[in-house]
N, CA, C and O atoms as a DFTB+ gen file, in Angstrom:
492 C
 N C O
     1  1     180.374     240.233     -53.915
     2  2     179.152     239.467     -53.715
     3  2     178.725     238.898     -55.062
     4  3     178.619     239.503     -56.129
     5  1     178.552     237.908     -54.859
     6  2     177.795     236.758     -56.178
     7  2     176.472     236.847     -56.409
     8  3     175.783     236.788     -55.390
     9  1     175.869     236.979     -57.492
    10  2     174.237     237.045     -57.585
    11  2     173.759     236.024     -58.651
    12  3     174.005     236.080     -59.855
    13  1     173.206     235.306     -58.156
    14  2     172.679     234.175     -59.625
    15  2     171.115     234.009     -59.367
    16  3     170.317     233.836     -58.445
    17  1     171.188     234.224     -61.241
    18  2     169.770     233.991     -61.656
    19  2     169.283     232.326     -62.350
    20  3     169.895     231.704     -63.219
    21  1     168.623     232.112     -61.980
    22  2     167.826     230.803     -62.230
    23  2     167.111     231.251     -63.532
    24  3     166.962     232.471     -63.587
    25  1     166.598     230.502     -64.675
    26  2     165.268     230.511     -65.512
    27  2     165.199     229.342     -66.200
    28  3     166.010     228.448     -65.957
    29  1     164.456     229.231     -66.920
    30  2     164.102     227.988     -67.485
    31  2     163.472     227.523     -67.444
    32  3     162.840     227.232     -68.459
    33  1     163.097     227.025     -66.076
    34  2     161.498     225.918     -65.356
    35  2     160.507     226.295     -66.168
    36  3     160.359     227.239     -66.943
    37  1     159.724     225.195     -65.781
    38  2     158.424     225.146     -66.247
    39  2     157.521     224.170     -66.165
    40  3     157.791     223.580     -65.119
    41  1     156.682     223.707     -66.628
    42  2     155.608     222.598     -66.602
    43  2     156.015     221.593     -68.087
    44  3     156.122     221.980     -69.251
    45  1     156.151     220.443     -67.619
    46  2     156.444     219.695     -68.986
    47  2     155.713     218.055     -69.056
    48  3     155.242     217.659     -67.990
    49  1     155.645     217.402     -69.899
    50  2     154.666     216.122     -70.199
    51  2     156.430     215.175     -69.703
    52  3     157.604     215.402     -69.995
    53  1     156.002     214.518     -69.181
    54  2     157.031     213.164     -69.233
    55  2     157.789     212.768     -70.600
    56  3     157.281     212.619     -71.711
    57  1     158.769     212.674     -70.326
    58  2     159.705     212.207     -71.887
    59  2     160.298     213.548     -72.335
    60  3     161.224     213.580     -73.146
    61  1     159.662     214.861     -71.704
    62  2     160.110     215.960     -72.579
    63  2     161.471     216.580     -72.390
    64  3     161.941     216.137     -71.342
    65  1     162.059     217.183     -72.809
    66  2     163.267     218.061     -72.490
    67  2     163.018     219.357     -71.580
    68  3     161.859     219.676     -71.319
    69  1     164.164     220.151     -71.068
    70  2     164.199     221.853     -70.743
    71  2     165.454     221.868     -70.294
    72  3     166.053     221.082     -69.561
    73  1     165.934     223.317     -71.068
    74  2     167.279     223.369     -70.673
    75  2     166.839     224.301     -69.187
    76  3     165.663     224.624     -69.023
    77  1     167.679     224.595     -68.385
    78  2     168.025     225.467     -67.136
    79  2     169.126     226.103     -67.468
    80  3     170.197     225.713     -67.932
    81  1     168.508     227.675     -67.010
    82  2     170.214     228.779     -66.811
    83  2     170.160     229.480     -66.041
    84  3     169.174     230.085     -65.620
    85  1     171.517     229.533     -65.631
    86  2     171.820     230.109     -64.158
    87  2     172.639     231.621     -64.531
    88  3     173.674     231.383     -65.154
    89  1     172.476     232.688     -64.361
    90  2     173.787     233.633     -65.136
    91  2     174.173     234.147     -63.420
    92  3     173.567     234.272     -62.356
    93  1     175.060     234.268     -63.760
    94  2     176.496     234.739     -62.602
    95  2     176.740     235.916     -63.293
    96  3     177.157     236.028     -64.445
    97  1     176.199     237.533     -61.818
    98  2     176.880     238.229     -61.972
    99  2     177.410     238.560     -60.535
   100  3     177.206     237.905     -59.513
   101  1     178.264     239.927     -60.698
   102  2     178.993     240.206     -59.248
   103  2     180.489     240.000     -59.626
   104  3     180.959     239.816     -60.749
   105  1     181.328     240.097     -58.043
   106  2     183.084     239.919     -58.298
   107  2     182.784     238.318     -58.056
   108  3     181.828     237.991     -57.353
   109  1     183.430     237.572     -58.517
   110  2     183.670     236.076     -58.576
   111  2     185.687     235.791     -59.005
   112  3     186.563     236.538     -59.440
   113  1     185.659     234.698     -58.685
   114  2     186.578     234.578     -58.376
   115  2     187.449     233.895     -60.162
   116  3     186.700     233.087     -60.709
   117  1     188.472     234.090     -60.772
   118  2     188.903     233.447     -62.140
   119  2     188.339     232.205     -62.460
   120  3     187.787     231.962     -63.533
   121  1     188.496     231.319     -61.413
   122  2     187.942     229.783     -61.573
   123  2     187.173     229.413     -60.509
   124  3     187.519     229.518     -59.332
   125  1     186.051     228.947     -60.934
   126  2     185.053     229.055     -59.711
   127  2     184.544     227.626     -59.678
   128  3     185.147     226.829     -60.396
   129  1     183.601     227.214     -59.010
   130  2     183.216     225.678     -58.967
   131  2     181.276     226.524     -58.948
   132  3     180.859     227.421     -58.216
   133  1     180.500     225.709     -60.115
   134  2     179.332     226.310     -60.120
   135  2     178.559     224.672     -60.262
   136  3     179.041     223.999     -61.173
   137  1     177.488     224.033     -59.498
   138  2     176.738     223.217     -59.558
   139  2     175.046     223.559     -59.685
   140  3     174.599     224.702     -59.778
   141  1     174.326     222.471     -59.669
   142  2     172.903     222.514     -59.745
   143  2     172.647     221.904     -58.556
   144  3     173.422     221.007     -58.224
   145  1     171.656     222.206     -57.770
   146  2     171.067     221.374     -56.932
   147  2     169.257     221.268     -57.179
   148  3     168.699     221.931     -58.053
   149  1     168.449     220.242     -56.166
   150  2     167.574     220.229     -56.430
   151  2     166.766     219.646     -54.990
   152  3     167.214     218.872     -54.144
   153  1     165.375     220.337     -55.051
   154  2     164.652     219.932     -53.537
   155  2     163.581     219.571     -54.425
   156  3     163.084     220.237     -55.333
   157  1     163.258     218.226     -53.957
   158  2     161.468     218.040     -54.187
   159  2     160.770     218.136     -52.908
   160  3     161.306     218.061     -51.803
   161  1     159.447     218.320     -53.165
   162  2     158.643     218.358     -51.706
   163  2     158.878     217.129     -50.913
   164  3     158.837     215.963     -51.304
   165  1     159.092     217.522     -49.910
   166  2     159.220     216.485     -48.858
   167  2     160.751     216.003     -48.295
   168  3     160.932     215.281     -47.315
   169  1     161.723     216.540     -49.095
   170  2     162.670     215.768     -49.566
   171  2     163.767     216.779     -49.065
   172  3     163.492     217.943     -48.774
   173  1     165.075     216.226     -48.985
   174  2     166.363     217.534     -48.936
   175  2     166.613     217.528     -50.283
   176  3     166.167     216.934     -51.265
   177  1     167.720     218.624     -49.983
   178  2     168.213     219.285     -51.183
   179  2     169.042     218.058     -51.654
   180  3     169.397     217.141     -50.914
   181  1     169.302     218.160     -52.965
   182  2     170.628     217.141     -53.669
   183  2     171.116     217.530     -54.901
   184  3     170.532     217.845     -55.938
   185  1     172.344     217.450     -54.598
   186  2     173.282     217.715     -55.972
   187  2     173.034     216.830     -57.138
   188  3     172.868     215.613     -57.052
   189  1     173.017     217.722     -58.546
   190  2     172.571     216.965     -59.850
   191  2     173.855     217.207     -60.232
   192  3     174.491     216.158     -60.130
   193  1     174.691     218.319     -60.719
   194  2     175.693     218.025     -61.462
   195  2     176.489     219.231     -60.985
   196  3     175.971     220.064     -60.242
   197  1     178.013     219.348     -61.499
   198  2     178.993     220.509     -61.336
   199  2     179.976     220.848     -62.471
   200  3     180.737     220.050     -63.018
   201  1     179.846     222.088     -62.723
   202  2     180.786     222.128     -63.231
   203  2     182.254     223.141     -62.644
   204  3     182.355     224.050     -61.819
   205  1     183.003     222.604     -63.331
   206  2     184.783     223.647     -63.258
   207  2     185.687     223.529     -63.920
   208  3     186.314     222.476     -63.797
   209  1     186.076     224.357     -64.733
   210  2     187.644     224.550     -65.197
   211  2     187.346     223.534     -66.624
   212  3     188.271     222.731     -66.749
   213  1     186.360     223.400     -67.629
   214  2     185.889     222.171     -68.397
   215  2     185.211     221.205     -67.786
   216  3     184.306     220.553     -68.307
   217  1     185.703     221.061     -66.450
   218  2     185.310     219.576     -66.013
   219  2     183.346     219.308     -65.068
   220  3     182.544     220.007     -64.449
   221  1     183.424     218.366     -65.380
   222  2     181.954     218.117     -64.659
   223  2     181.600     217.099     -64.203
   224  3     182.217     216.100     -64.574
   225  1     180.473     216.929     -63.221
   226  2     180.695     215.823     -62.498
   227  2     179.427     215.853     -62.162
   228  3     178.979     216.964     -61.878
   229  1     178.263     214.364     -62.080
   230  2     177.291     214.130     -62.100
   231  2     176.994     213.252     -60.728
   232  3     177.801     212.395     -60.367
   233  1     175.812     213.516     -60.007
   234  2     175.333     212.596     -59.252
   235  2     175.085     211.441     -60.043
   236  3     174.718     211.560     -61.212
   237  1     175.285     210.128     -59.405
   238  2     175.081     208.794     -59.818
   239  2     173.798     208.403     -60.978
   240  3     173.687     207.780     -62.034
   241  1     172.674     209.443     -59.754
   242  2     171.038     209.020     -60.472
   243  2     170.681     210.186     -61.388
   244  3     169.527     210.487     -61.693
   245  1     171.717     210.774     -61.771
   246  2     171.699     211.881     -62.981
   247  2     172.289     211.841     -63.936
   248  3     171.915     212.672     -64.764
   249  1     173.447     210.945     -64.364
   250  2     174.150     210.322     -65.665
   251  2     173.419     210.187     -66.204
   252  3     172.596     209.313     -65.933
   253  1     173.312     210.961     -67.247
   254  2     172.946     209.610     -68.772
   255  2     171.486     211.024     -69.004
   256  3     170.907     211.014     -70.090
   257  1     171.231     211.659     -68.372
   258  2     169.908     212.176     -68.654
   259  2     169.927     213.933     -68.429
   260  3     169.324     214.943     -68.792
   261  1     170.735     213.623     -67.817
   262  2     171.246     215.330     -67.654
   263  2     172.443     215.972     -67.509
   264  3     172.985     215.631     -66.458
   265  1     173.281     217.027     -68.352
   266  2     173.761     217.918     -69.110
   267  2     174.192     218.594     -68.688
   268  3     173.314     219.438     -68.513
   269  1     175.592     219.162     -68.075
   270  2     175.789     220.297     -67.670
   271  2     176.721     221.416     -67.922
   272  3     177.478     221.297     -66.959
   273  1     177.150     222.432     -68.607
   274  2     178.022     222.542     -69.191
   275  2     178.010     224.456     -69.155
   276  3     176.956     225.038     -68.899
   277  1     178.929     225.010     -69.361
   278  2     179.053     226.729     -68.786
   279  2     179.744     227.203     -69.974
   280  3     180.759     226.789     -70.534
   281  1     178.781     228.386     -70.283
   282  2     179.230     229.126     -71.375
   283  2     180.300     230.603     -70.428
   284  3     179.842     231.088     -69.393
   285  1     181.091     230.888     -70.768
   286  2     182.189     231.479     -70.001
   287  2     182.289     232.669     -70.747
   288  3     183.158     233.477     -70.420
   289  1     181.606     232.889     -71.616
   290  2     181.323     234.059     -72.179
   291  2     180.205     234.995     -71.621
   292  3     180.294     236.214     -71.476
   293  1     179.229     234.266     -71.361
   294  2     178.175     234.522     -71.156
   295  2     178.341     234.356     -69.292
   296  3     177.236     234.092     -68.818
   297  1     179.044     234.420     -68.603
   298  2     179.224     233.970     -67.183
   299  2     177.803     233.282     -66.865
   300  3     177.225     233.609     -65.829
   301  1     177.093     232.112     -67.936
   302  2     176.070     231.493     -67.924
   303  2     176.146     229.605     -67.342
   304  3     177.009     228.911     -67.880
   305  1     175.577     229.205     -66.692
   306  2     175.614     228.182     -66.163
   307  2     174.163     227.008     -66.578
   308  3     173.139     226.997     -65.895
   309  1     174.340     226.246     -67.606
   310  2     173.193     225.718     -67.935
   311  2     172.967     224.145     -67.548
   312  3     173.920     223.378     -67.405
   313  1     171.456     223.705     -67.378
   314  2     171.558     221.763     -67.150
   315  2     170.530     221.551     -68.404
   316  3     169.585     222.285     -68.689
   317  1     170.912     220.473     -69.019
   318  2     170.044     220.348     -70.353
   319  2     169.512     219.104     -69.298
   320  3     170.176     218.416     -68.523
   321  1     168.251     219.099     -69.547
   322  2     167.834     218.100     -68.764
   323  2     166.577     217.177     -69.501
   324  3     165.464     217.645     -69.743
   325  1     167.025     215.672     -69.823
   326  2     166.191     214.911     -70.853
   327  2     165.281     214.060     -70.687
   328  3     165.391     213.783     -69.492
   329  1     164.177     213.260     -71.235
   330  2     163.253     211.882     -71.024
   331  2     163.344     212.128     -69.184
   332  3     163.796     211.355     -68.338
   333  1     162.692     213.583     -69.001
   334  2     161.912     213.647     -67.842
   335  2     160.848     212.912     -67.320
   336  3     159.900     212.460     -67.962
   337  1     161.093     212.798     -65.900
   338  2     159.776     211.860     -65.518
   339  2     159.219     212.612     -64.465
   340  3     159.740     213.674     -64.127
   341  1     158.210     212.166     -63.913
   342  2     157.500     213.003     -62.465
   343  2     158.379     213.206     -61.193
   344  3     158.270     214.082     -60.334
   345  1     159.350     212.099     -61.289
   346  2     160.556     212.145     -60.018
   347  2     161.186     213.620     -60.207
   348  3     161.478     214.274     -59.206
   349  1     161.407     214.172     -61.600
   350  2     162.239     215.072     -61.282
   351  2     161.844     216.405     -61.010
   352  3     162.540     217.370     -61.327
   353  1     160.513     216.513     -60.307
   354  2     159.359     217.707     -60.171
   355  2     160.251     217.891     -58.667
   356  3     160.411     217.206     -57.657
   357  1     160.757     219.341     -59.201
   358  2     161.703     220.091     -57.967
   359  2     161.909     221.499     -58.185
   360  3     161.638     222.199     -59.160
   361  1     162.365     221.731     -57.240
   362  2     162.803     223.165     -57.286
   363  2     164.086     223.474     -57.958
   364  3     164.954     223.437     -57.087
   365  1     164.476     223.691     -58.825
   366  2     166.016     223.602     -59.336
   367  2     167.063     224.875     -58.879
   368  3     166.926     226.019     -59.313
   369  1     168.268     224.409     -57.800
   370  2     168.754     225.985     -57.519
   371  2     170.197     225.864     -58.417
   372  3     170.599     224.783     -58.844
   373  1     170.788     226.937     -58.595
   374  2     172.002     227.146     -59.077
   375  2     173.021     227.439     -57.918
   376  3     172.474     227.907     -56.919
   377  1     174.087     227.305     -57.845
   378  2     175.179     227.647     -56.497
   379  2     176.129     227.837     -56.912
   380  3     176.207     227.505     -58.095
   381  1     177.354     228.422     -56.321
   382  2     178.743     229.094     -57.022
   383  2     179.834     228.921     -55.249
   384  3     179.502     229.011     -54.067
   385  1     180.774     228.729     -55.743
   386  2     181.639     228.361     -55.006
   387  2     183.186     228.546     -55.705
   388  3     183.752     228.020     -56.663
   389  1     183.620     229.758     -54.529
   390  2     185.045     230.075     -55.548
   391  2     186.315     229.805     -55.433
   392  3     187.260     230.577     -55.268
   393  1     186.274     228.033     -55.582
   394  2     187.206     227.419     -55.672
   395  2     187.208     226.390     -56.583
   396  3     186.884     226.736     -57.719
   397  1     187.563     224.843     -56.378
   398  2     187.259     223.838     -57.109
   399  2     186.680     223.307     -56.718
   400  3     186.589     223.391     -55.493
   401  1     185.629     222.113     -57.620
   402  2     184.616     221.628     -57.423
   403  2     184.905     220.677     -56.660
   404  3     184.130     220.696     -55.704
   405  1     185.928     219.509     -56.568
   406  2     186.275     218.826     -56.175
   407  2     185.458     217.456     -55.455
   408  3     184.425     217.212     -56.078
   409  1     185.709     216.463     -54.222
   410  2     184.624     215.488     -53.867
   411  2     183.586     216.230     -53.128
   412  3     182.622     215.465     -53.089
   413  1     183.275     217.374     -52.496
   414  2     182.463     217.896     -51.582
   415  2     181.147     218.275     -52.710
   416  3     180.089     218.783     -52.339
   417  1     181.356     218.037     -53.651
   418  2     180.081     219.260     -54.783
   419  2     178.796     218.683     -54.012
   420  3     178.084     219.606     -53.617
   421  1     178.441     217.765     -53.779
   422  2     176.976     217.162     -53.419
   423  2     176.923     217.770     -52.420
   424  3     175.765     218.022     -52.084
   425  1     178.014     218.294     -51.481
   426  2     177.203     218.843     -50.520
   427  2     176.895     220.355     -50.149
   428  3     177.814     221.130     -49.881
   429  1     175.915     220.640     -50.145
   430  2     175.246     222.031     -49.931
   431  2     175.601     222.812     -49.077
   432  3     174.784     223.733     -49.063
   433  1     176.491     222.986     -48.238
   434  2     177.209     223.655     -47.114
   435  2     178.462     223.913     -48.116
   436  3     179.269     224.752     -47.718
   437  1     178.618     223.541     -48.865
   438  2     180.372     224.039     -50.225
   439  2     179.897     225.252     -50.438
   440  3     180.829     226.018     -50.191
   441  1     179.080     225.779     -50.720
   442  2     178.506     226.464     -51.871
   443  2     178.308     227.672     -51.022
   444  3     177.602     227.556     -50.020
   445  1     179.046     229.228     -51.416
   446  2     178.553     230.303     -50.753
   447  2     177.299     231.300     -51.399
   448  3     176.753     232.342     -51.037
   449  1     177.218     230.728     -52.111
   450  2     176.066     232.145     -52.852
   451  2     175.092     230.663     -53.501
   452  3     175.415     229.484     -53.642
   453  1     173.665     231.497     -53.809
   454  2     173.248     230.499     -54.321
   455  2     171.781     231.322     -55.088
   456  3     171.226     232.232     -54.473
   457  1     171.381     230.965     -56.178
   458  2     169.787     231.513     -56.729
   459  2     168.991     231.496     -55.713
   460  3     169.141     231.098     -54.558
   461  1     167.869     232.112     -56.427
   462  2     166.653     231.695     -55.988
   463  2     165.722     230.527     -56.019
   464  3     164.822     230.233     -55.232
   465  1     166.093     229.989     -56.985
   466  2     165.404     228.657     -57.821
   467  2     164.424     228.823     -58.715
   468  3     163.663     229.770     -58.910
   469  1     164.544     227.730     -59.260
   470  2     163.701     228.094     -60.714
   471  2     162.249     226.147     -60.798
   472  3     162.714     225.138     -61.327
   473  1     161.302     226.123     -60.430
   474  2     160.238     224.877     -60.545
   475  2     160.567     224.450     -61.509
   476  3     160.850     225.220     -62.427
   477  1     160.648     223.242     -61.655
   478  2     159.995     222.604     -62.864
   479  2     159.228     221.298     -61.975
   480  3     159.457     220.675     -60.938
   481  1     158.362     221.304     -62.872
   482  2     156.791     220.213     -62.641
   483  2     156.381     219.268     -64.096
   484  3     155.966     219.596     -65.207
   485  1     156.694     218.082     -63.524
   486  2     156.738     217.039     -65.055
   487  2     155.600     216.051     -64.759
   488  3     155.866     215.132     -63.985
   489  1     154.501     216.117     -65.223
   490  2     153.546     215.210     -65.226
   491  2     153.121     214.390     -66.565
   492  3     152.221     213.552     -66.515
């Protein structure tokens, strides 16, 4: 069984930064596929970024502004996330999937284990 922790969130001014971390513990699999997702009110869930094996892969409207990258030492999963605006006021979850990330990452049915989530609120 997979257990992931979310932290990071928080309340931030527009323009500001916050990194997000996810730590993975439990049996997991050698190479795993680990992404971010995100719900705002009102809204479904949607994939921000993934990572696997080095590689990573960004939703379209998340290039350029957000970061995603896994310390493998630390079985830690982080999104540096930049020049925030009010759009990105969500719930941020972490998810793990123990295979490759491959074209499915955006969708939320890939993913067997998943955080709790962690807010962030950007006004």
């Amino acid at each position: 069984h997979v257990q992931l922790v979310e932290s990071g969130g928080g309340s931030v001014q527009a323009g500001q930064s916050l990194r997000l971390s996810c730590a993975v513990s439990g049996y997991t699999n050698s190479y795993y596929c680990m992404a971010w997702f995100r719900q705002a009110p009102g809204k479904e869930r949607e994939g921000v970024a993934a990572s696997y094996d080095g590689r990573t892969w960004y939703a379209d409207s998340m290039k350029g502004r957000f970061t995603v990258s896994k310390d493998n030492a630390k079985n830690t999963l982080y999104l540096q996330m930049y020049s925030l605006n009010p759009e990105d006021t969500a719930i941020y979850y972490c998810a793990y999937h123990g295979g490759g990330c491959g074209s499915l990452w955006e969708s939320d049915g890939y993913f067997e284990s998943w955080g709790q989530g962690t807010q962030v609120t950007v006004s």
